Backbone as JSON Lines, residues from 0, in Angstrom:
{"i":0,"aa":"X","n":[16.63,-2.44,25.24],"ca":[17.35,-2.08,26.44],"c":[16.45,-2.28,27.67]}
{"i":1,"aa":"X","n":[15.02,-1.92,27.43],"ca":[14.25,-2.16,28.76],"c":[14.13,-3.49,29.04]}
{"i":2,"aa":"X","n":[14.56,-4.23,28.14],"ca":[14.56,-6.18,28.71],"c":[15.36,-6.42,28.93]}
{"i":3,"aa":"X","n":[16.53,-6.02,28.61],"ca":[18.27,-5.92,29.14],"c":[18.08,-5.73,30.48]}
{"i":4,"aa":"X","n":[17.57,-4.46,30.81],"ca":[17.43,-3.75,32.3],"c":[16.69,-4.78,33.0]}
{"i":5,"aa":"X","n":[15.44,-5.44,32.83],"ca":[14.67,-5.61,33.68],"c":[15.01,-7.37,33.82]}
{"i":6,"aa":"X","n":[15.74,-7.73,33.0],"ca":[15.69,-9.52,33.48],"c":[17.13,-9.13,34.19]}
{"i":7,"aa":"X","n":[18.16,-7.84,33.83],"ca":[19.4,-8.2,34.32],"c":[18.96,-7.9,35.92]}
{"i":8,"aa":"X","n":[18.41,-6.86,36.98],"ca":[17.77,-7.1,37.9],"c":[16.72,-8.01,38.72]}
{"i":9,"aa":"X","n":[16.61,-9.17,37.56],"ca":[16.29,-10.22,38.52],"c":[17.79,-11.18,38.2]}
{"i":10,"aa":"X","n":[18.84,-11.0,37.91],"ca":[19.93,-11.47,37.97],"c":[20.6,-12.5,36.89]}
{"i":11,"aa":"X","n":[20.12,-11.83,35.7],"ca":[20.52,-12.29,34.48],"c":[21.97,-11.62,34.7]}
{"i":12,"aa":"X","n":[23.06,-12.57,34.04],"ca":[24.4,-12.01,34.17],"c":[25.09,-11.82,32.5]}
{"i":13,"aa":"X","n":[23.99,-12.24,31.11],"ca":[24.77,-12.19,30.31],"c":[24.62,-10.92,29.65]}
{"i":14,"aa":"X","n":[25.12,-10.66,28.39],"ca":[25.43,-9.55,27.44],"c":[23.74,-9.12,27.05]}
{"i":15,"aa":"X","n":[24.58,-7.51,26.79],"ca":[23.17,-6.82,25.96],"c":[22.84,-7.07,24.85]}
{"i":16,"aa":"X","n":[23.95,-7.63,23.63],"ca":[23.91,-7.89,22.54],"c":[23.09,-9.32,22.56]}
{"i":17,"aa":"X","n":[23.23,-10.43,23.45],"ca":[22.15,-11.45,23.31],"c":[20.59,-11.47,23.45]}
{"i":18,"aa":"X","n":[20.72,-10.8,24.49],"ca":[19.49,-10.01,24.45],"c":[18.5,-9.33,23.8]}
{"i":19,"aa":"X","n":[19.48,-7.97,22.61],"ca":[18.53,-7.17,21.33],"c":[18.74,-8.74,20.91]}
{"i":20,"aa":"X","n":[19.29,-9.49,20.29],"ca":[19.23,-10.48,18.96],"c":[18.13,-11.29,19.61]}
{"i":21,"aa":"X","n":[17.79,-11.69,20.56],"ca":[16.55,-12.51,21.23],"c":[15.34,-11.41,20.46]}
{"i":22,"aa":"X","n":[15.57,-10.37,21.22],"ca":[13.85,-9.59,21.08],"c":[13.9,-9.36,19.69]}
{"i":23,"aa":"X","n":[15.0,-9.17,19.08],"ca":[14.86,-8.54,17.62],"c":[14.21,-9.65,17.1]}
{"i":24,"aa":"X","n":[14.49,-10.64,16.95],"ca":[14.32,-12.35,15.99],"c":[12.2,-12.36,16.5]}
{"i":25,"aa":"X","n":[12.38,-12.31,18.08],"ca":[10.76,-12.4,18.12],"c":[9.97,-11.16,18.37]}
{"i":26,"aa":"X","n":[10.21,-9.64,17.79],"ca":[9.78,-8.59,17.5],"c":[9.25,-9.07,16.49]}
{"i":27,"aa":"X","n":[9.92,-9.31,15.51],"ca":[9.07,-9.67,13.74],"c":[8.29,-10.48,14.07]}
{"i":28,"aa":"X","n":[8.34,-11.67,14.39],"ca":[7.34,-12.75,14.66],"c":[6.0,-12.15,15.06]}
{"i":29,"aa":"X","n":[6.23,-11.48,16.59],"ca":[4.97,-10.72,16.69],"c":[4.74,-9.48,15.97]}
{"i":30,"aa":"X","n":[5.11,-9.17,14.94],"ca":[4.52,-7.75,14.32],"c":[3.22,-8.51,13.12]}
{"i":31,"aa":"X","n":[4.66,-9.46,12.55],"ca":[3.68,-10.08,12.06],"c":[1.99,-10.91,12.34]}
{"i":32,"aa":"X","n":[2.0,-11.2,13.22],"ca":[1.06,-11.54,14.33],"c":[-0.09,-10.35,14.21]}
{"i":33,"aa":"X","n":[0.46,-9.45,14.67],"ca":[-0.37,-8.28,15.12],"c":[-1.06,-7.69,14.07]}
{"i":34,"aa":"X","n":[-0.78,-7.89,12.7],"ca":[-0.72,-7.27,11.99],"c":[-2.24,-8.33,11.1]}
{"i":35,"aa":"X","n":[-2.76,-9.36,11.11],"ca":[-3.42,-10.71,10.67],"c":[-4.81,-9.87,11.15]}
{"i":36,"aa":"X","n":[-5.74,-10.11,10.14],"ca":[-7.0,-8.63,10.2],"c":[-8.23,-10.09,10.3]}
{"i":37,"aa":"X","n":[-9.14,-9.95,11.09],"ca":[-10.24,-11.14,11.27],"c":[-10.96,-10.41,10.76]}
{"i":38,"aa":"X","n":[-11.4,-11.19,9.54],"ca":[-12.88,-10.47,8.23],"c":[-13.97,-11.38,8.87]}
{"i":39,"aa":"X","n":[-15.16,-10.28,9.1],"ca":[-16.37,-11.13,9.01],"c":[-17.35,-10.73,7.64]}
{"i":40,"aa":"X","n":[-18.5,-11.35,7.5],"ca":[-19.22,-10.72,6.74],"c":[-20.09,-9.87,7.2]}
{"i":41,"aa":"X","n":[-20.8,-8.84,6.57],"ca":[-22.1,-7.97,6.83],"c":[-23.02,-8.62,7.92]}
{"i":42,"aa":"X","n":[-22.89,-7.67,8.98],"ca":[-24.38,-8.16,9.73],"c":[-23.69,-9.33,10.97]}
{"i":43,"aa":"X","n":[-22.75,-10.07,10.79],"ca":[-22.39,-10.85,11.56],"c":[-22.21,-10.31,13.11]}
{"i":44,"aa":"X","n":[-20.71,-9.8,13.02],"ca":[-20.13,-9.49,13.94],"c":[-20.36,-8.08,14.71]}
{"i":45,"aa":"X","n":[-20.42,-7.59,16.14],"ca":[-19.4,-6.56,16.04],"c":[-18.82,-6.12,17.39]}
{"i":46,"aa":"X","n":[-17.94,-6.05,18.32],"ca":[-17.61,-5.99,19.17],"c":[-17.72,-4.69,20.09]}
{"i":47,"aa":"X","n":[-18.19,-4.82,21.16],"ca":[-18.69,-3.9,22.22],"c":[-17.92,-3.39,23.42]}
{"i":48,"aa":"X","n":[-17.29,-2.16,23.93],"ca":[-16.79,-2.16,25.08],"c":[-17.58,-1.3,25.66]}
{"i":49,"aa":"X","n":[-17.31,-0.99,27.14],"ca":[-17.91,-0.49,28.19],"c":[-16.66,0.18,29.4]}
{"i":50,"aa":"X","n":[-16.71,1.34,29.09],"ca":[-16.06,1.69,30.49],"c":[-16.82,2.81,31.23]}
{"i":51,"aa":"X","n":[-16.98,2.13,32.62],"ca":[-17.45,3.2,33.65],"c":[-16.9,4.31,34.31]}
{"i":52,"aa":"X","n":[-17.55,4.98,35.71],"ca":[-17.18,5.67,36.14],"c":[-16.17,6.87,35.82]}
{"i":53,"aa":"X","n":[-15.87,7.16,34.61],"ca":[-15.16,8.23,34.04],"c":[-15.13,9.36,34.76]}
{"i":54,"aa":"X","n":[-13.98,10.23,35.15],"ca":[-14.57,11.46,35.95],"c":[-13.56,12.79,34.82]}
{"i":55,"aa":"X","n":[-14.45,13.47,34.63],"ca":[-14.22,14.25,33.56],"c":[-14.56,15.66,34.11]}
{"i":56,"aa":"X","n":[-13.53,16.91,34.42],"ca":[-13.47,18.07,34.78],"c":[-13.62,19.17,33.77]}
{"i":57,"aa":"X","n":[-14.61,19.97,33.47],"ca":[-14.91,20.8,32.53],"c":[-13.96,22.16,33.02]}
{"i":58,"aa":"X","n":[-14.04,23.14,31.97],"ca":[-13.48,24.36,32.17],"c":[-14.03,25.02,33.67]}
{"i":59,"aa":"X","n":[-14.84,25.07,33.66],"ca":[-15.41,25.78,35.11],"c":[-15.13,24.94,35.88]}
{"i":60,"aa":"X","n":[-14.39,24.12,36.43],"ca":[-14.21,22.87,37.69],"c":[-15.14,21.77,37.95]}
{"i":61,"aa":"X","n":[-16.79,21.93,36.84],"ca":[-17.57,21.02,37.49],"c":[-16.73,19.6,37.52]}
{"i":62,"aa":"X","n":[-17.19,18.76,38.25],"ca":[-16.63,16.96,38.16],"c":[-18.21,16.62,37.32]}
{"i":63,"aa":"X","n":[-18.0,15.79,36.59],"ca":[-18.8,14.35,36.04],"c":[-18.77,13.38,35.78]}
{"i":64,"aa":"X","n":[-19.03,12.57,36.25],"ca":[-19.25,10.9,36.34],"c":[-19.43,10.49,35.08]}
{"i":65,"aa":"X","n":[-18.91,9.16,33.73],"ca":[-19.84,9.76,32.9],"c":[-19.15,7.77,32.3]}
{"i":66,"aa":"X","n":[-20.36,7.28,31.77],"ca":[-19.99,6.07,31.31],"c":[-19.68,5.89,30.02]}
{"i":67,"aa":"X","n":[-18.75,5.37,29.13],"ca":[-18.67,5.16,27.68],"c":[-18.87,3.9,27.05]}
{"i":68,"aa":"X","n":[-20.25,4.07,25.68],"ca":[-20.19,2.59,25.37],"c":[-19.57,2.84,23.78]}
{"i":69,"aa":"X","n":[-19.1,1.82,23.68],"ca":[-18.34,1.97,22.35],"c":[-18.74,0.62,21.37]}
{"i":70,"aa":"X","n":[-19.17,0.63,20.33],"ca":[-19.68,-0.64,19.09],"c":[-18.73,-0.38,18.32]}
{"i":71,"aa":"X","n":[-18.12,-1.64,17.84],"ca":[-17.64,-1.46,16.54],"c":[-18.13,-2.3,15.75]}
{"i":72,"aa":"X","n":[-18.48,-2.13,14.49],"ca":[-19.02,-3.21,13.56],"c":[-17.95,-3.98,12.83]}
{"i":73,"aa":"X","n":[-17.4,-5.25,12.84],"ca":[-17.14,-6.17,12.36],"c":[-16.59,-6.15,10.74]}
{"i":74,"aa":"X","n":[-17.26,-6.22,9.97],"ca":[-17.33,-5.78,8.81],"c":[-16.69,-4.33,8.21]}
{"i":75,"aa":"X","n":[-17.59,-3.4,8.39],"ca":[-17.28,-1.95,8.06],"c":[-15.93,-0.99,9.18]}
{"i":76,"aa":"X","n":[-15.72,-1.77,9.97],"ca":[-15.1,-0.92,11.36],"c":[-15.89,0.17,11.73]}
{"i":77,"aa":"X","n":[-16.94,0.45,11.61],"ca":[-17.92,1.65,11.71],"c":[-17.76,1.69,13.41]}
{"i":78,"aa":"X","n":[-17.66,2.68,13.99],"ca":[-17.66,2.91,14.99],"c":[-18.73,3.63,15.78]}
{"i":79,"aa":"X","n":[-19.43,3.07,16.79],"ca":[-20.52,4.42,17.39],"c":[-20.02,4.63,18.75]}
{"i":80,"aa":"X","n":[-20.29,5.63,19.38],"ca":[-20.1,5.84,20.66],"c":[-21.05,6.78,21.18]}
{"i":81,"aa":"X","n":[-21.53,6.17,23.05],"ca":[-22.42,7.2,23.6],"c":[-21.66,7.41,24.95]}
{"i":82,"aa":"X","n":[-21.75,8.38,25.2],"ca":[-21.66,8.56,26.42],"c":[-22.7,9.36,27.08]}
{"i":83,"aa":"X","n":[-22.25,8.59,28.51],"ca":[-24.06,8.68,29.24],"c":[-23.28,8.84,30.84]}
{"i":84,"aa":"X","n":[-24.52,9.57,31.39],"ca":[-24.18,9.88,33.13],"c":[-24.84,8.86,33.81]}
{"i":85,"aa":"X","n":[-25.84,7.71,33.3],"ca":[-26.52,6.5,33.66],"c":[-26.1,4.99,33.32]}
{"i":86,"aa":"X","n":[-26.33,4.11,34.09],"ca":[-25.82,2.64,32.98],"c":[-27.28,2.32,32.89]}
């Protein structure tokens, strides 16, 4: 219904029913998609994010600034995370 809504406001004039049967047919397509797992071996891989400036309000009102780094290992999905008030 939200793709019904949003192409019929840029001035799509046909039915809702063509519409679900469009998204339905390429819903599966991409689930399937989404779903395809990239194996590496031990030691290879492992992917890194970084987000800054976080502002995080404790029980008492303080504010803190606070950066998050996040690893994931490739292989194991092992996850580490730090968070830090420095980069």
């Amino acid at each position: 219904m939200a793709v019904y809504k949003f192409i019929e406001k840029k001035g799509y004039a046909g039915k809702y029913s063509t519409v679900a049967a469009f998204v339905k047919k390429h819903e599966q397509v991409e689930t399937q998609k989404a779903t395809i797992r990239f194996e590496t071996t031990p030691g290879l891989q492992a992917q890194v994010d970084w987000k800054e400036n976080l502002t995080m309000i404790n029980k008492n009102g303080e504010i803190f600034k606070i950066n998050i780094f996040l690893m994931v290992l490739g292989y194991s999905r092992i996850k580490y995370v730090q968070l830090t008030t420095d980069r």
